[in-house]
XYZ file of C-alpha atoms in Angstrom:
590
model
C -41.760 -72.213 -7.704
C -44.226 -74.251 -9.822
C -43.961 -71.806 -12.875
C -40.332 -70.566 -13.297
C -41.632 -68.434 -16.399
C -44.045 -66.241 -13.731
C -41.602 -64.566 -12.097
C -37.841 -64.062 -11.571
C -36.708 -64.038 -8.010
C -33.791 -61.349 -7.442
C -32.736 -60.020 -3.895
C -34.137 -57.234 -2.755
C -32.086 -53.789 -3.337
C -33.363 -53.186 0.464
C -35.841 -50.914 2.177
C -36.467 -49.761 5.152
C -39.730 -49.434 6.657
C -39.802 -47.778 10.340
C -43.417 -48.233 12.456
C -44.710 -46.739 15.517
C -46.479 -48.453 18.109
C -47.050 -46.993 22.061
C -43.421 -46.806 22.979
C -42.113 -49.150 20.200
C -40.332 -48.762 17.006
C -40.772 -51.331 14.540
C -37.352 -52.129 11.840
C -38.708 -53.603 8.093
C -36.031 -55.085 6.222
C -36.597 -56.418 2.307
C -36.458 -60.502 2.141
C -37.602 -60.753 -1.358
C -38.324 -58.680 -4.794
C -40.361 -60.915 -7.093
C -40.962 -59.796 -10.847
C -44.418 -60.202 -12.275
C -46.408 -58.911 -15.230
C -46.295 -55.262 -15.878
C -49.492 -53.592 -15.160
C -51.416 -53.327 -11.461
C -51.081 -56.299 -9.445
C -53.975 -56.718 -6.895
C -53.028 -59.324 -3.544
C -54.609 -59.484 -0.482
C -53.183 -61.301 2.414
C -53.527 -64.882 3.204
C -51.885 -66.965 6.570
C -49.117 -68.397 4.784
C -48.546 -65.245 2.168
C -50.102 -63.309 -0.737
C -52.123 -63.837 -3.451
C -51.805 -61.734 -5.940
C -52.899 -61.378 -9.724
C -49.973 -61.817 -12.308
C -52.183 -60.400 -15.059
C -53.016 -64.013 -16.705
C -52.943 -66.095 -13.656
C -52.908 -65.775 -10.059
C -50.187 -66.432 -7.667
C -49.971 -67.357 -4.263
C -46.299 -66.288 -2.909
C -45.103 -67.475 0.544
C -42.241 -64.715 1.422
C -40.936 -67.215 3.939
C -39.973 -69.824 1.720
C -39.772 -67.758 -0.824
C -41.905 -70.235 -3.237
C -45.178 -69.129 -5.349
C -47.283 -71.362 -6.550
C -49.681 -70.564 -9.601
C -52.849 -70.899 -9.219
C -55.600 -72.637 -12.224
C -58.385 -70.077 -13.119
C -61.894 -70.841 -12.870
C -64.218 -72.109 -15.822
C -65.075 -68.434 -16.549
C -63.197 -64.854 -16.665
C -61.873 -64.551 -13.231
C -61.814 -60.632 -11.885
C -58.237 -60.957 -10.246
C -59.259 -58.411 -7.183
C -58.730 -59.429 -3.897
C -59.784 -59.021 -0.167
C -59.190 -60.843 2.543
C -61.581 -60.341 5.639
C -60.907 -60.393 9.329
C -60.845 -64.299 9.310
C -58.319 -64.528 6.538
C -60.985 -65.578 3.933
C -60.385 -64.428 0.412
C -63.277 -62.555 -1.540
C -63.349 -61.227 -5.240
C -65.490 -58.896 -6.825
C -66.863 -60.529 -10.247
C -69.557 -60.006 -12.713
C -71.733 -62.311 -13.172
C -74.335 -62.441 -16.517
C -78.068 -63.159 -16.364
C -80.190 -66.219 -17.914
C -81.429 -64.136 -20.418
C -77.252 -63.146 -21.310
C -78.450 -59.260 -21.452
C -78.553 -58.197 -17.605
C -75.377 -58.388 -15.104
C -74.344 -57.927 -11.972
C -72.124 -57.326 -9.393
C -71.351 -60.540 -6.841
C -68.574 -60.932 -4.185
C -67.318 -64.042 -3.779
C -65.584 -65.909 -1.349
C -62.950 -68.224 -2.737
C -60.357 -70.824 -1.106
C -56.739 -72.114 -2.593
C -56.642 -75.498 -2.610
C -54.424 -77.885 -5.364
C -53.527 -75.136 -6.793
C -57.171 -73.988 -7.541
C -59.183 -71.037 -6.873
C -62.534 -72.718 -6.097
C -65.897 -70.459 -5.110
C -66.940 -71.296 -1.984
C -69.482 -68.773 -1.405
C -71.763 -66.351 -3.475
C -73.378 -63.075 -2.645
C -75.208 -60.496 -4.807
C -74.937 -56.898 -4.711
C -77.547 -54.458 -5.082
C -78.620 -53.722 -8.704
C -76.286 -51.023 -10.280
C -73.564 -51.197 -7.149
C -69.967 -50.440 -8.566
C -67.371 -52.177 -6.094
C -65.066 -49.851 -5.220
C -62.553 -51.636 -2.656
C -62.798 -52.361 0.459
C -64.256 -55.492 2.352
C -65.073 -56.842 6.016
C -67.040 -59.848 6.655
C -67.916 -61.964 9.868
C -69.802 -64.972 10.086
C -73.134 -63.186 9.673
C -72.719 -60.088 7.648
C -70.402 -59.024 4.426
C -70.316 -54.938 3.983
C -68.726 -53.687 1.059
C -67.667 -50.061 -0.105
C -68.711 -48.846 -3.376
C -70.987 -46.635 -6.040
C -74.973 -46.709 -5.995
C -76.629 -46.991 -9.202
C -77.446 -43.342 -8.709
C -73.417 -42.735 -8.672
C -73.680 -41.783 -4.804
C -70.919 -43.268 -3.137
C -72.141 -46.291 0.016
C -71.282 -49.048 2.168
C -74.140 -52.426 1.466
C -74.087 -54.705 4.598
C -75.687 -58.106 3.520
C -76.623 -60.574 5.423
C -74.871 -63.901 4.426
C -77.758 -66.479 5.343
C -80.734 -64.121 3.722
C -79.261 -62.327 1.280
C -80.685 -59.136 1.888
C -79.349 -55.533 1.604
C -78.754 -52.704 3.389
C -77.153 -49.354 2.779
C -75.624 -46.482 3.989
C -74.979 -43.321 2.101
C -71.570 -41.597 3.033
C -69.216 -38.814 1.289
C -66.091 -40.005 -1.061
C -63.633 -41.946 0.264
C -60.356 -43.506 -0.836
C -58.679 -46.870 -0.115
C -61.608 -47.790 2.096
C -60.154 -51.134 3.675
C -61.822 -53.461 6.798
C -60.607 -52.250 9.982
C -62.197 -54.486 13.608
C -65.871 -54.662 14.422
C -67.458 -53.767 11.139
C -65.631 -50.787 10.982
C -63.563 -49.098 8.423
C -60.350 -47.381 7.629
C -60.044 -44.866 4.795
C -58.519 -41.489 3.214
C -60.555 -38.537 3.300
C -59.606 -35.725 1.477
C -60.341 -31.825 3.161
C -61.205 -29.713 0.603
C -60.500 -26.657 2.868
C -57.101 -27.547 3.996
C -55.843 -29.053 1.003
C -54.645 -32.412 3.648
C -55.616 -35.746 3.827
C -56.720 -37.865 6.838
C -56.996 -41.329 8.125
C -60.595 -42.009 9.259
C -62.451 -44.584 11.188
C -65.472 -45.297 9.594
C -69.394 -46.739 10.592
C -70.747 -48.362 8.200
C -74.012 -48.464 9.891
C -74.077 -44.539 10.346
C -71.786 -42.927 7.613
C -69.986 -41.350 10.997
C -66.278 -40.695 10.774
C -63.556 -40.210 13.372
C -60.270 -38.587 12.290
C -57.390 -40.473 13.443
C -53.817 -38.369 11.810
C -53.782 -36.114 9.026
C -50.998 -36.377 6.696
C -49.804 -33.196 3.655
C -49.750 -35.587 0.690
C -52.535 -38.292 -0.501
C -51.720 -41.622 0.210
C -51.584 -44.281 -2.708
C -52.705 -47.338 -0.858
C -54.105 -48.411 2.807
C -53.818 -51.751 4.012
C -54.722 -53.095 7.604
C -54.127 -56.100 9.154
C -56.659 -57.110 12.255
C -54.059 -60.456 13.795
C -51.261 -58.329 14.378
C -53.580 -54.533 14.412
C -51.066 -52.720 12.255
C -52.092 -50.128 9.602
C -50.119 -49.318 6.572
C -50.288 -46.728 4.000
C -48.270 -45.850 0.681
C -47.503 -42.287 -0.284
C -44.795 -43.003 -2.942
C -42.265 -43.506 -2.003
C -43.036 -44.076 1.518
C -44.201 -46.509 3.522
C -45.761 -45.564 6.907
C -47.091 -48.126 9.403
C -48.484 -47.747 13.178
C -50.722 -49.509 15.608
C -54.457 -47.105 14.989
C -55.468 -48.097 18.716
C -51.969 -47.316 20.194
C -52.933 -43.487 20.674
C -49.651 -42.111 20.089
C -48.997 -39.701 16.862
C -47.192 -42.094 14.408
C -45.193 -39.590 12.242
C -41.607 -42.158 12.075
C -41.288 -42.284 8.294
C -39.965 -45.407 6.637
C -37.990 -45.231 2.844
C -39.310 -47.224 0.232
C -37.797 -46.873 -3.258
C -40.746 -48.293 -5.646
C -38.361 -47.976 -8.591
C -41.299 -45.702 -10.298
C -42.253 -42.299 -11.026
C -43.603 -40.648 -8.228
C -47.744 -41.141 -8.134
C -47.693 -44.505 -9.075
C -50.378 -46.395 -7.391
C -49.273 -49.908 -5.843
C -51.461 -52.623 -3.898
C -50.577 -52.871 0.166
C -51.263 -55.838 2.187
C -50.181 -57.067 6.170
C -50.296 -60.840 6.890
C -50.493 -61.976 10.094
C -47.105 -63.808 10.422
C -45.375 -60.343 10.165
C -45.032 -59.980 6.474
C -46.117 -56.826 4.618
C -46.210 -56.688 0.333
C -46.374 -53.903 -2.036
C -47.399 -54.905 -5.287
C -46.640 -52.215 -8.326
C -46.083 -52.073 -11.518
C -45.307 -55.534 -12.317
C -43.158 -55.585 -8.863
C -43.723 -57.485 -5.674
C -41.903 -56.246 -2.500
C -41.941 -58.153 0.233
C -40.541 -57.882 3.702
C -40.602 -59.389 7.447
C -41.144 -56.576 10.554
C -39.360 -57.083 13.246
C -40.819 -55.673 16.605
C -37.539 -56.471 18.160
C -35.827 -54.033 16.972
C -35.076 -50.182 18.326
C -32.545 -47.859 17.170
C -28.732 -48.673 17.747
C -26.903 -46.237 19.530
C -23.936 -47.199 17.729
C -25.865 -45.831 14.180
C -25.662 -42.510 12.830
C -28.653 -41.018 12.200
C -29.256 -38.592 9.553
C -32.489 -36.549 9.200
C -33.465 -35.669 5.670
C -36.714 -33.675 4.218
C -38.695 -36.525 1.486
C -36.127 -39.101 0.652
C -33.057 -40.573 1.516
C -30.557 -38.438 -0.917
C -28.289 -40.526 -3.330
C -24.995 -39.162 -1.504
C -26.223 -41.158 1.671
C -27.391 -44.171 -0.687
C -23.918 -44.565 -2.530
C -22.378 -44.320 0.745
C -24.026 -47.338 2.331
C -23.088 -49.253 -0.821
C -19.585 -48.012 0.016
C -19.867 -49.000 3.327
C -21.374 -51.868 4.137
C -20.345 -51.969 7.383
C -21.073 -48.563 8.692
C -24.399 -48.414 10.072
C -26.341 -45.543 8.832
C -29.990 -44.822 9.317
C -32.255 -41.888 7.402
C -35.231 -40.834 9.392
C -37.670 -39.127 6.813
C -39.238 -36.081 7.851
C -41.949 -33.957 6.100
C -40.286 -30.710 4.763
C -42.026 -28.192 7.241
C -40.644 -30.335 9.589
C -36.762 -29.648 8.282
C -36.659 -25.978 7.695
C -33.590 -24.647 9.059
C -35.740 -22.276 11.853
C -37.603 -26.248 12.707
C -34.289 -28.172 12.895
C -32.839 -25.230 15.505
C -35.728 -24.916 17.876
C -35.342 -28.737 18.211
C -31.663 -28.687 18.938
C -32.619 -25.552 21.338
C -34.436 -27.969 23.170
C -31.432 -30.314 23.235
C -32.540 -32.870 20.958
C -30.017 -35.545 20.447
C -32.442 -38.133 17.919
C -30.590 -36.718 14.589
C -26.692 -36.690 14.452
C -26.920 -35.048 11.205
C -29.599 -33.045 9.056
C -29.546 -31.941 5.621
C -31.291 -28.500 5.246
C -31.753 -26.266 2.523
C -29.769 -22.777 2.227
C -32.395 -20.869 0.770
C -35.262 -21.688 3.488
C -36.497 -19.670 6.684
C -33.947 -19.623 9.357
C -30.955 -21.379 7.741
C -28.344 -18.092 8.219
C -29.673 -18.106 11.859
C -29.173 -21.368 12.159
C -25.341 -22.138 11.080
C -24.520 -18.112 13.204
C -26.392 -19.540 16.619
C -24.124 -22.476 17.322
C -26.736 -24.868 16.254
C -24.333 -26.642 13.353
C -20.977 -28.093 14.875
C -17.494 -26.509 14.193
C -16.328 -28.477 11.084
C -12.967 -26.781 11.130
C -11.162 -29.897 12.909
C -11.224 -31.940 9.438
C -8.172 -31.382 7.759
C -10.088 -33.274 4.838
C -12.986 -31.545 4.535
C -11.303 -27.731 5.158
C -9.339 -28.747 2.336
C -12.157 -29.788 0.194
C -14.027 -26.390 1.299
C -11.386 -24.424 -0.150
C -11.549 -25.893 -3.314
C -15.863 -23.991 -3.486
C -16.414 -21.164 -5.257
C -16.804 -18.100 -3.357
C -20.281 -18.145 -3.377
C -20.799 -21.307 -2.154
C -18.029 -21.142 0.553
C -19.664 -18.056 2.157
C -22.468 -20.340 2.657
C -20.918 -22.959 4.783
C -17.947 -20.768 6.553
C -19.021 -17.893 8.650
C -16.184 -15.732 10.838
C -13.542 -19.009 9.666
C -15.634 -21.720 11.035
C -16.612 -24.700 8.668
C -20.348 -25.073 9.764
C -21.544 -27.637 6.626
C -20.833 -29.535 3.603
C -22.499 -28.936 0.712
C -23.776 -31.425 -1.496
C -26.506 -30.101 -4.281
C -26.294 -26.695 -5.378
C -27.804 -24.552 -8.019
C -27.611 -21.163 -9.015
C -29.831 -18.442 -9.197
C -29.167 -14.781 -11.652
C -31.553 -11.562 -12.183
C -33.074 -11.973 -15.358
C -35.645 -12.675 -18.201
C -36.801 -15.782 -19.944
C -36.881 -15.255 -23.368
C -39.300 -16.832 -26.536
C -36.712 -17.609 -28.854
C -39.195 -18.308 -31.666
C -41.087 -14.852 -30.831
C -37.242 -13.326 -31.203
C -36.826 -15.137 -34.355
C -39.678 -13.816 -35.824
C -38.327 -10.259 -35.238
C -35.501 -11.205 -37.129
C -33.568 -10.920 -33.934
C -31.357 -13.086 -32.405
C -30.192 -13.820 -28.343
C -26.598 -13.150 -28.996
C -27.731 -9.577 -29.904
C -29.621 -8.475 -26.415
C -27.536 -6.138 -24.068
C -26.432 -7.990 -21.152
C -28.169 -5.058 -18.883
C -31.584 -3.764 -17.831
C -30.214 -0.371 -19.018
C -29.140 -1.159 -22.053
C -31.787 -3.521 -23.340
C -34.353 -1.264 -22.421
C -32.058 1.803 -24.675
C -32.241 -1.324 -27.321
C -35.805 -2.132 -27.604
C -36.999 1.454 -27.327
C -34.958 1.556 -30.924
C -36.080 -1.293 -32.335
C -39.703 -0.600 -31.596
C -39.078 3.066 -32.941
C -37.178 1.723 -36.584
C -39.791 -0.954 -37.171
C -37.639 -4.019 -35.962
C -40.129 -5.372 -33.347
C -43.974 -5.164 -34.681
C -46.934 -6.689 -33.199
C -45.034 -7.850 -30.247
C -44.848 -6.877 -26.434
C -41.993 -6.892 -23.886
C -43.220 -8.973 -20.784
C -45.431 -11.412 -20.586
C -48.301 -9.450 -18.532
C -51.682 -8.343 -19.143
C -50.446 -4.096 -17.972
C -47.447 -3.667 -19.424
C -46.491 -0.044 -17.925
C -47.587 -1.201 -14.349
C -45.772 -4.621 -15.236
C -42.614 -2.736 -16.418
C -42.065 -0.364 -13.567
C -43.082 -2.586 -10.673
C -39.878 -5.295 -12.660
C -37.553 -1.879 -12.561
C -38.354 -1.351 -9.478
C -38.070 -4.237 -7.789
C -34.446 -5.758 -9.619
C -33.273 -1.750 -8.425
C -33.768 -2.737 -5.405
C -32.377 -6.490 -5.000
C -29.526 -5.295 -5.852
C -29.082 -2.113 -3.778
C -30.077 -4.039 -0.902
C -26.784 -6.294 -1.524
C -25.085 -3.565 -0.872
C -27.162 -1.508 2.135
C -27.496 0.995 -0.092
C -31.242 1.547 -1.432
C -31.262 5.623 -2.553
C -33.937 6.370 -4.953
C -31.931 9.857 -5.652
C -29.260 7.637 -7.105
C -28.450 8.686 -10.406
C -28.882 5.041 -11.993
C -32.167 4.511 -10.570
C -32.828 7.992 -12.212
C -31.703 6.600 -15.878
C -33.901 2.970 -15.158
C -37.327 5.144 -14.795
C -36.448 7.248 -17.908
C -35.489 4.465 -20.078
C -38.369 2.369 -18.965
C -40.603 5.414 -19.728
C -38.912 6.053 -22.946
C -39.556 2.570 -23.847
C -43.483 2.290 -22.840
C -43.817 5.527 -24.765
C -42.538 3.734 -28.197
C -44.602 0.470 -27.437
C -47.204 2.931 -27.002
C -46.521 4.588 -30.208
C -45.970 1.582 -32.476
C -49.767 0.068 -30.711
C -47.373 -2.478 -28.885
C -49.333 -2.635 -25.490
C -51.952 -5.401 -25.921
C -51.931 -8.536 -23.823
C -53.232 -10.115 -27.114
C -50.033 -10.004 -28.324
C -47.385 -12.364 -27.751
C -44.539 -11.660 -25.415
C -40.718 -11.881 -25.831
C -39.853 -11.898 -22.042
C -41.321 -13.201 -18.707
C -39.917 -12.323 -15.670
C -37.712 -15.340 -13.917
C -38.508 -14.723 -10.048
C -36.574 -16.626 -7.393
C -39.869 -18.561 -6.765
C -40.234 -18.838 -10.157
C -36.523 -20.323 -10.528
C -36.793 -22.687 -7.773
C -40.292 -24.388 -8.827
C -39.474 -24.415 -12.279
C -42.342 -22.744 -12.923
C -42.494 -21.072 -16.862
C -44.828 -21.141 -19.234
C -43.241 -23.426 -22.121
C -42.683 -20.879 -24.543
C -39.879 -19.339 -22.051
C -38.331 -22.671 -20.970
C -35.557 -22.334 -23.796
C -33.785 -19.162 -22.809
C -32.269 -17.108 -20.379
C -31.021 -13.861 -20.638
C -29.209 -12.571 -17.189
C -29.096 -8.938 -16.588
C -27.332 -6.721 -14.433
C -29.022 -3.183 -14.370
C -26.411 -1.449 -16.344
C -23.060 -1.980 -17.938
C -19.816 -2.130 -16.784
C -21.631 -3.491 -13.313
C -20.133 -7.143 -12.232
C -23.098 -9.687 -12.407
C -24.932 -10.780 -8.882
C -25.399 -14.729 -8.212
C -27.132 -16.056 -5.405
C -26.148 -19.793 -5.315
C -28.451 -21.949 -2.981
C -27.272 -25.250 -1.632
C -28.453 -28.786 0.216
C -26.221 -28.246 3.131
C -25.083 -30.790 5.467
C -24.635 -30.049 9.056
C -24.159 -31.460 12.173
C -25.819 -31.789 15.999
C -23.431 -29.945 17.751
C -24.909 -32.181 20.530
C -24.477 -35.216 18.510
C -22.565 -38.414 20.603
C -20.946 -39.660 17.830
C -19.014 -36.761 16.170
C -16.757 -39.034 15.063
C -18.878 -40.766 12.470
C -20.457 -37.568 11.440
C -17.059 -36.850 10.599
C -16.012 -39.967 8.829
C -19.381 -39.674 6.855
C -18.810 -36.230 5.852
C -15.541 -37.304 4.275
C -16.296 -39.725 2.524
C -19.922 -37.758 0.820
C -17.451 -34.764 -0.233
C -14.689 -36.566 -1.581
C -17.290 -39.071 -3.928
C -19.444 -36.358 -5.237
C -20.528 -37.032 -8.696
C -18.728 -34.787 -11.520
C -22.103 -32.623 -12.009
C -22.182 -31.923 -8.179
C -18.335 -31.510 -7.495
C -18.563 -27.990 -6.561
């Protein structure tokens, strides 16, 4: 490299990047991780490489040699964006200031690398008051340019390249607008109504738009590259790729781990010699794709929902000789009632699948014969033995090991409690009754004696509709558990009157205003599994049974692993399952 101090050149930790073309499935594999600058790193794609900004100076990295060489800046501020059009010519957006050093404007400019230089080869003005917004195709006649009016509406300006002039084209927001073949355009459009995202063709001429896939999430960058007609798009942390005129769905999902929170925004580029970047956060990825390449019948395949888990990552590291592959799925695609209607069609793609306990289908899944007989594994039976109760029941029905655990949490009936609105009562947790019963016997008193003042039970707006429906509906979780929901009961008897004993002293002691705050909110399963509680409530957790003396209910809910009963290479599975139960981390070790 010509400037050792610009970067630091470390092997890549390895990604994988999986494309779809008619019939074809494209392998990435990481060559090179090269450490610039923190802060966004803009590149577009050049023959030999990338160029892409450092944050003081420019680099132009050739992945295949794995050299960079820094390029000078120009006399003036240089605006390190850039595009490269169809014919692999670079263009940056800059502004440029007026004789009179008052009035400026937007240019594009069309720049070329040579002895280490960035020299301006070619100037072209923008309409007055155009923003430059991304996105760039030029031919030997015309440049067209996305971007923002002076009247804030959103366009594409076509200029002529020998006259100057401008035309536009008023269109509806777009994002990562990039040049696609023929003057046309690739971009994300979001539906407002549907709450998706799509990938769109777009006319520059006419503002028309032709949907190509639609995809849940919003991508974070679009890149496209017309030598090789790939397309590639970022939705952290994946990488998807596919040929736009192959006509085939392309929904094989690649792993990409940016080393950054999830939303971060990164720069995509394809060059024409087979390379594709990433630049983020200070962080250039670079890799080769290989067309070549087609899955191995001799890997194991494991289908996960949104990332490749860490048990499957630690194993590879493990084992650097077993090949194992994670195909990335969208989680719709992996609930339990998904995964089984594939394997009733006798699907054989995935040898393994890791599904979630608590989703649709997943008991009807692991009593239908679609997870394989585990039992065989002296090794794992073993290591079953050692779960508690609650988790075992999960993964053994009728004394068949159907799955292997590997994340679990647990779930208990209860309330969230303010601890500050508590302390304010001059109450502490340790003092609540461990029952709905008995806490509801409790408060009534303390509301009666003076104790709680100015304060409400639950944190919603009707408290005696509020309180009833919660009584209600706990009575009836956990009769359920037991098939035996009776109304007449006499402990559904004693809820009601305590609950009505306890409105009536709220009532009494002008306790019933949603003005005032709240000491509990109700922690629903939903609730519990989003993480979804109003700050004040995060703290504390107070789990009830609905009386005293009555043993406490847990629902525990699990990642499980299971396998294709259908699967050709049992054998693996096996070997794989082992090894992830015996190496669980201390906090997972169930």
């Amino acid at each position: 490299m010509a400037d050792e101090t610009l970067s630091d050149i470390q092997p890549a930790g390895g990604w994988l990047l999986l494309l779809l073309c008619p019939g074809l499935m494209l392998h990435a594999r990481a060559e090179t991780t090269v450490r610039l600058e923190a802060g966004a790193n803009p590149l577009a794609a050049v023959r030999e490489g990338f160029v892409v900004s450092t944050g003081a100076q420019v680099l132009l990295w050739n992945p295949a040699t794995e050299e960079g060489t820094t390029l000078e800046r120009m006399l003036y501020p240089v605006n390190r964006m850039f595009y490269a059009d169809a014919q692999g010519q670079l263009w940056s957006p800059q502004i440029v200031t007026g004789a009179d050093s008052e009035e400026t404007r937007q240019v594009m400019q069309r720049l070329s690398a040579e002895d280490d230089r960035l020299l301006v080869q070619e100037t072209l003005p923008l309409p007055e008051g155009f923003d430059f917004l991304g996105g760039l195709w030029a031919d030997e006649e015309t440049l067209i340019v996305y971007g923002r009016g002076e009247n804030g509406q959103t366009q594409f300006v076509s200029v002529d390249r020998r006259t100057q002039e401008a035309a536009v084209c008023h269109v509806s927001p777009l994002s990562f607008v990039t040049g696609y073949r023929e003057g046309m355009f690739l971009a994300v459009r979001f539906q407002q109504t549907t709450f998706r995202s799509e990938l769109v063709v777009v006319d520059p001429r006419t503002g028309s738009m032709t949907a190509l896939l639609s995809f849940e999430s919003l991508p974070q960058a679009l890149a496209y590259c017309p030598q090789s007609g790939l397309a590639a798009w970022v939705a952290s942390p994946y990488v998807f790729a596919f040929s736009p005129d192959g006509g085939d769905e392309p929904m094989i999902q690649g792993y990409l781990p940016m080393n950054a929170e999830a939303g971060t925004t990164g720069y995509l580029a394809l060059n024409e010699a087979g390379w594709c970047a990433l630049a983020y956060d200070g962080t250039l990825v670079c890799t080769r794709l290989d067309p070549t390449w087609s899955h191995s019948s001799e890997h194991l395949r494991i289908a996960a929902a949104g990332e490749d888990r860490e048990e499957t990552k630690r194993f590879r590291l493990a084992n650097p000789d077993f090949p194992v592959e994670t195909a990335l799925y969208g989680y719709l695609d992996m609930f339990p009632a998904q995964v089984s209607m594939k394997l009733r069609a006798g699907d054989t793609t995935n040898d393994i699948f890791m599904i979630r306990s608590f989703e649709q289908g997943f008991d009807a899944l692991m009593e239908q014969g679609f997870a394989a007989d585990l039992s065989d594994s002296g090794a794992l039976w073993r290591w079953s033995e050692t779960l508690l109760p609650a988790v075992r029941e999960t993964v053994v029905r009728d004394g068949r090991l159907l799955g292997v655990p590997v994340a679990l949490a647990f779930y208990q009936s209860g309330l969230a409690y303010d601890a500050e609105a508590l302390e304010a009562c001059g109450l502490s947790p340790e003092e609540l009754p461990r029952d709905l019963r008995g806490l509801m016997r409790q408060m009534t008193a303390w509301y009666l004696d003076g104790t709680l003042e100015d304060v409400r039970m639950l944190d919603y707006p009707d408290q005696k509709a509020s309180l009833i429906r919660y009584v209600c509906g706990k009575y009836i979780d956990a009769a359920a558990e037991n098939d035996q929901i009776d109304f007449r009961a006499p402990l559904f008897r004693e809820l009601m009157v305590a609950a009505e004993e306890l409105l009536a002293a709220m009532e009494q002691r002008n306790c019933l205003s949603d003005q005032m705050p709240a000491l509990f909110d109700d922690v629903t399963l939903e609730r519990w599994l989003m993480n979804d509680l109003p700050a004040a409530f995060a703290g504390g957790f107070l789990p009830l049974t609905l009386a005293d003396g009555m043993e406490p209910q847990y629902m525990a809910y699990a990642t499980v692993v299971v396998v294709n009963p259908l699967s050709r290479r049992r054998g693996q599975a096996l070997a794989y399952l082992e090894a992830v139960a015996g190496n669980l981390p201390a906090e997972q070790a169930l």
